[in-house]
mmCIF file with all atom_site columns, C-alpha atoms in Angstrom:
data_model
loop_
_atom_site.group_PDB
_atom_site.id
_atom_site.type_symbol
_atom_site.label_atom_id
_atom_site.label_alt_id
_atom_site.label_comp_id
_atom_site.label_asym_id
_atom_site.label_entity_id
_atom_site.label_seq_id
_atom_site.pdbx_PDB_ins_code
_atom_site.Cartn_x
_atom_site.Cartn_y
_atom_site.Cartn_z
_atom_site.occupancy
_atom_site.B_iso_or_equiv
_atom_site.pdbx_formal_charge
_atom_site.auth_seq_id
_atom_site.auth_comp_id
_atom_site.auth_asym_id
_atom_site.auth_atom_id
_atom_site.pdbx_PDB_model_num
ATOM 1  C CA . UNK A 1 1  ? 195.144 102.258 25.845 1.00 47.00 ? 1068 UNK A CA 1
ATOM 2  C CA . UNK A 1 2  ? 196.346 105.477 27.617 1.00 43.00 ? 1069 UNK A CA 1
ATOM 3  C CA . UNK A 1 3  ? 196.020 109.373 25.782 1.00 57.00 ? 1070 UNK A CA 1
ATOM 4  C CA . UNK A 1 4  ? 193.292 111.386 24.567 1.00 81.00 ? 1071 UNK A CA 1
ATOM 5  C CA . UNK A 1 5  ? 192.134 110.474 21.165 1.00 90.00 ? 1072 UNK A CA 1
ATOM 6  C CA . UNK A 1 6  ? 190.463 113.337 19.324 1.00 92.00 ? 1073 UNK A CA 1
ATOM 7  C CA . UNK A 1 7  ? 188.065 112.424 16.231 1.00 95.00 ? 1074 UNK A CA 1
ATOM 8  C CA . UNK A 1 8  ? 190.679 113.858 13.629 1.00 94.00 ? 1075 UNK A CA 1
ATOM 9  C CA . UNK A 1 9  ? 193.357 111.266 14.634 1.00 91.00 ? 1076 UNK A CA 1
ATOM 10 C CA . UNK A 1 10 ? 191.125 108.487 14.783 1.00 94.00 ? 1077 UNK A CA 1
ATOM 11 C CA . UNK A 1 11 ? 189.885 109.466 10.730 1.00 95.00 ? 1078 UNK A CA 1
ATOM 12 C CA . UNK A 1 12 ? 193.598 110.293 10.152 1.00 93.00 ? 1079 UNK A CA 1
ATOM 13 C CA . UNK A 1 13 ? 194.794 106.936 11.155 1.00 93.00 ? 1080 UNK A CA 1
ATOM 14 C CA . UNK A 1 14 ? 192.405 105.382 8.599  1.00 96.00 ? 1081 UNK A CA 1
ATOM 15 C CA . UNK A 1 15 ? 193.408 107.620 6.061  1.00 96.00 ? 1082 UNK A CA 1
ATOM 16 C CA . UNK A 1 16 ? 197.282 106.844 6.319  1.00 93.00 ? 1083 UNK A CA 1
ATOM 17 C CA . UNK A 1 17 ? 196.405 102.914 5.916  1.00 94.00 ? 1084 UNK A CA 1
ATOM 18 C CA . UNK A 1 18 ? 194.680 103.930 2.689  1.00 95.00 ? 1085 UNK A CA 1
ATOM 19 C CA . UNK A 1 19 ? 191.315 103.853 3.585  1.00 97.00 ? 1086 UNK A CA 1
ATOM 20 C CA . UNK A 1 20 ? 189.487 106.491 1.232  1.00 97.00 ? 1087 UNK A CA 1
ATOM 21 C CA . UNK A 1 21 ? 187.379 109.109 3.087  1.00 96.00 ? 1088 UNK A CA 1
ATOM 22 C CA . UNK A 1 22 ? 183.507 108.786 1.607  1.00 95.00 ? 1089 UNK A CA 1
ATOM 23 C CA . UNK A 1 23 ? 180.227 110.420 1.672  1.00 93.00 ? 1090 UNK A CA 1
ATOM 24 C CA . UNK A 1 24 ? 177.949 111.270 4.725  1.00 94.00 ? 1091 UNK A CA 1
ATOM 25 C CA . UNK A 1 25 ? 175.518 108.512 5.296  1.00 93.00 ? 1092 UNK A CA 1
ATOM 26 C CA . UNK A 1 26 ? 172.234 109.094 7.645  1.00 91.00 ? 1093 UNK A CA 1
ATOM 27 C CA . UNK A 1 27 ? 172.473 110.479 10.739 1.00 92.00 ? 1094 UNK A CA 1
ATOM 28 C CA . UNK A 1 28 ? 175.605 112.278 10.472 1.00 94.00 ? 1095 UNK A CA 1
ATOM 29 C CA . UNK A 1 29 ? 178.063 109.685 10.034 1.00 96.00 ? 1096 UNK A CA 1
ATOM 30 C CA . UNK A 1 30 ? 181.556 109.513 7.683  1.00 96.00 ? 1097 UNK A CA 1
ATOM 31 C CA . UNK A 1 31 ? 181.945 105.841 5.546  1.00 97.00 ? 1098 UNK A CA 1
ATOM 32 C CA . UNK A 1 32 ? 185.645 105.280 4.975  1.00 98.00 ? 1099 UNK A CA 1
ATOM 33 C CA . UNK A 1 33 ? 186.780 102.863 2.147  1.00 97.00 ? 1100 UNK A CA 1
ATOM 34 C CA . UNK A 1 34 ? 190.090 100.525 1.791  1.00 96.00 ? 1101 UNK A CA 1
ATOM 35 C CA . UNK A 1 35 ? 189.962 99.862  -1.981 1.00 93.00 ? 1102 UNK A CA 1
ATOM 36 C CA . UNK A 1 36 ? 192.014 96.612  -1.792 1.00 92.00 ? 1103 UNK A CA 1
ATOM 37 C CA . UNK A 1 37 ? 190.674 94.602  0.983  1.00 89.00 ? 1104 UNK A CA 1
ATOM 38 C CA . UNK A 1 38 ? 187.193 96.643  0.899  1.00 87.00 ? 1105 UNK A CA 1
ATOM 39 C CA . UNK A 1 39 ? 186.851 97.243  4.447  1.00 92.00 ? 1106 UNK A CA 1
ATOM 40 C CA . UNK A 1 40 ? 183.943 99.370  5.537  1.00 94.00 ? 1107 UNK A CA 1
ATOM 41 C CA . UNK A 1 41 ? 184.012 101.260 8.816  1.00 96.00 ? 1108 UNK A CA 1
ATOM 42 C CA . UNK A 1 42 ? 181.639 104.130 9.777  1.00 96.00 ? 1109 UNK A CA 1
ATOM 43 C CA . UNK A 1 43 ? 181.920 106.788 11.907 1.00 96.00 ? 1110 UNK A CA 1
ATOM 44 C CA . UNK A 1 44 ? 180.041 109.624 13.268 1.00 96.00 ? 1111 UNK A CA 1
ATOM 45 C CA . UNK A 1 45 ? 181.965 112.485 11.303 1.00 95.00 ? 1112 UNK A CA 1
ATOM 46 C CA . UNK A 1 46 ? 181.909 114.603 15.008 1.00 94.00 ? 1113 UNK A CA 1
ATOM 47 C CA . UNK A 1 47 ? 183.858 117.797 15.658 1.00 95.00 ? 1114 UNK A CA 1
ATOM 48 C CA . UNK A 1 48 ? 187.608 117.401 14.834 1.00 94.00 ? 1115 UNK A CA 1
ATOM 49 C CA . UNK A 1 49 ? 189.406 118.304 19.069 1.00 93.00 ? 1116 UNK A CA 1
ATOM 50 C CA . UNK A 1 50 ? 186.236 116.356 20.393 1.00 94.00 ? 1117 UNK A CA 1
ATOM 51 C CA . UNK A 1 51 ? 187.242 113.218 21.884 1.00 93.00 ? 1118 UNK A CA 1
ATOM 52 C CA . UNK A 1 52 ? 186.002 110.260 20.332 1.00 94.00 ? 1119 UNK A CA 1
ATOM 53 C CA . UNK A 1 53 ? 183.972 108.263 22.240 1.00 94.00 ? 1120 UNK A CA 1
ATOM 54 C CA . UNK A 1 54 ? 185.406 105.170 23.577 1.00 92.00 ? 1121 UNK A CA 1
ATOM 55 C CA . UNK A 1 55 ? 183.107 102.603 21.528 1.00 94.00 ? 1122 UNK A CA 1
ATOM 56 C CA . UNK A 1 56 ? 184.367 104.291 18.352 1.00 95.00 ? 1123 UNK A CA 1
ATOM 57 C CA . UNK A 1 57 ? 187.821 103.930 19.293 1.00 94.00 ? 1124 UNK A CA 1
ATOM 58 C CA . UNK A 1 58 ? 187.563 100.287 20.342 1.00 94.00 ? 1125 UNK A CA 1
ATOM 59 C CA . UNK A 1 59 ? 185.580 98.674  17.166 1.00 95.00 ? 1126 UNK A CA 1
ATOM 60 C CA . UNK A 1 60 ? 188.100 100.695 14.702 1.00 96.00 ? 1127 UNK A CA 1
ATOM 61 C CA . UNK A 1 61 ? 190.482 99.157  16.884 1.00 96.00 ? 1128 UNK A CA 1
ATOM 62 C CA . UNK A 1 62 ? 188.999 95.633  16.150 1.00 96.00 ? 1129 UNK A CA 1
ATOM 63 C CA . UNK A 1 63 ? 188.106 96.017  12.750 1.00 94.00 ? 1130 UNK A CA 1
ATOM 64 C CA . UNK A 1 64 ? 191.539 97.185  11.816 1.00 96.00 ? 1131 UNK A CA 1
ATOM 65 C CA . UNK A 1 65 ? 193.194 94.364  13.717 1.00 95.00 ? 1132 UNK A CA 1
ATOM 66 C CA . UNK A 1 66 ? 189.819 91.867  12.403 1.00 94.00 ? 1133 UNK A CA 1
ATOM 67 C CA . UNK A 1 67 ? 190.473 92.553  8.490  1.00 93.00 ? 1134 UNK A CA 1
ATOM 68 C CA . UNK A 1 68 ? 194.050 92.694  8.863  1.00 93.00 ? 1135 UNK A CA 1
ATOM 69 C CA . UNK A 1 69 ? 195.323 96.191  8.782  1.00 94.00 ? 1136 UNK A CA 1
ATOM 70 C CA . UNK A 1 70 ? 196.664 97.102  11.988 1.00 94.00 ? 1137 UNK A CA 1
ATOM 71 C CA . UNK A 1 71 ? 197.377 94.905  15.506 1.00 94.00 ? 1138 UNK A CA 1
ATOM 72 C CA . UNK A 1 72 ? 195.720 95.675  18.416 1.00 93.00 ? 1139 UNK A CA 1
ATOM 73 C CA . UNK A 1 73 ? 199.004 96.945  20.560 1.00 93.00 ? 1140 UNK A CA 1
ATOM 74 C CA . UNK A 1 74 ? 200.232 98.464  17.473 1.00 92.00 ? 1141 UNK A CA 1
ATOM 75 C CA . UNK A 1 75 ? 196.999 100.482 17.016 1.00 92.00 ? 1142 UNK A CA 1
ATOM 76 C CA . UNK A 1 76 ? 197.459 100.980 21.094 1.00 90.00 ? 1143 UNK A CA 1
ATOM 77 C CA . UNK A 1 77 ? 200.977 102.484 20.858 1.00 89.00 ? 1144 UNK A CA 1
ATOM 78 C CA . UNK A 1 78 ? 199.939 104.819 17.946 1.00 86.00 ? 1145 UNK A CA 1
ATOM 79 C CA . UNK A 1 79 ? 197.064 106.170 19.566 1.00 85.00 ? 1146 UNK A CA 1
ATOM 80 C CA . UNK A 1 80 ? 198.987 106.898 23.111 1.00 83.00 ? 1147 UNK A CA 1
ATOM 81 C CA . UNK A 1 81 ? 201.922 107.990 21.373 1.00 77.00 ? 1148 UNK A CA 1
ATOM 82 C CA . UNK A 1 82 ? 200.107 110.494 19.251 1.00 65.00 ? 1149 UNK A CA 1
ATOM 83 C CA . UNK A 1 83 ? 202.198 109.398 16.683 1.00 59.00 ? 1150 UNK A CA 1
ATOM 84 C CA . UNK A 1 84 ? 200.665 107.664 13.079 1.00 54.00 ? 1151 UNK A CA 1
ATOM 85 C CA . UNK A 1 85 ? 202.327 105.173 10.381 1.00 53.00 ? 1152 UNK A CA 1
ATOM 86 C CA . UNK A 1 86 ? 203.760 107.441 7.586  1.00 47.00 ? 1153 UNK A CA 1
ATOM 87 C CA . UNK A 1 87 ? 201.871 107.356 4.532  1.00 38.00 ? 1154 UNK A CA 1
#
C-alpha cells in the first residue's frame, strides 16, 4: 500500500462503512462500533495529520477484510488514492 495515511482518514474510512464512533477506553484509545455485524476495532484516538502507525493501518486492514466489510486491495486503493466509499 503506497500514500500517507493520516489518523483522520483511517477513523473516516470506518465511519463511511457505518461503523459508529464510541467512547475513549484506557489509555487513550477510540472503540468504533458496526451495529449490524458488531465488529469491534480500537484505535489509539492520536492527533488527526499524524500518520498512523503502520500496525494500525494493517489490522483495520484485516479486520475489515476478516468480518467482511472491505477487501484487502480495495481497502489498498482507497487508502493510496486518498479517496473513501461515499456514505
Amino acid at each position: 500500500m503506497t500514500g500517507k495515511v493520516t489518523n483522520e482518514r483511517l477513523r473516516q474510512l470506518l465511519l463511511d462503512l457505518g461503523f459508529a464512533k464510541g467512547q475513549l477506553v484506557a489509555n487513550n484509545h477510540r472503540v468504533f462500533r458496526h451495529p449490524d455485524s458488531r465488529c469491534l476495532i480500537v484505535l489509539p484516538d492520536n492527533r488527526d495529520a499524524d500518520t498512523a502507525r503502520a500496525a494500525d493501518v494493517a489490522g483495520v486492514r484485516d479486520h475489515l477484510a476478516r468480518q467482511g466489510h472491505l477487501e484487502d486491495e480495495i481497502f489498498d486503493r482507497l487508502m493510496a488514492e486518498d479517496k473513501l466509499p461515499a456514505t
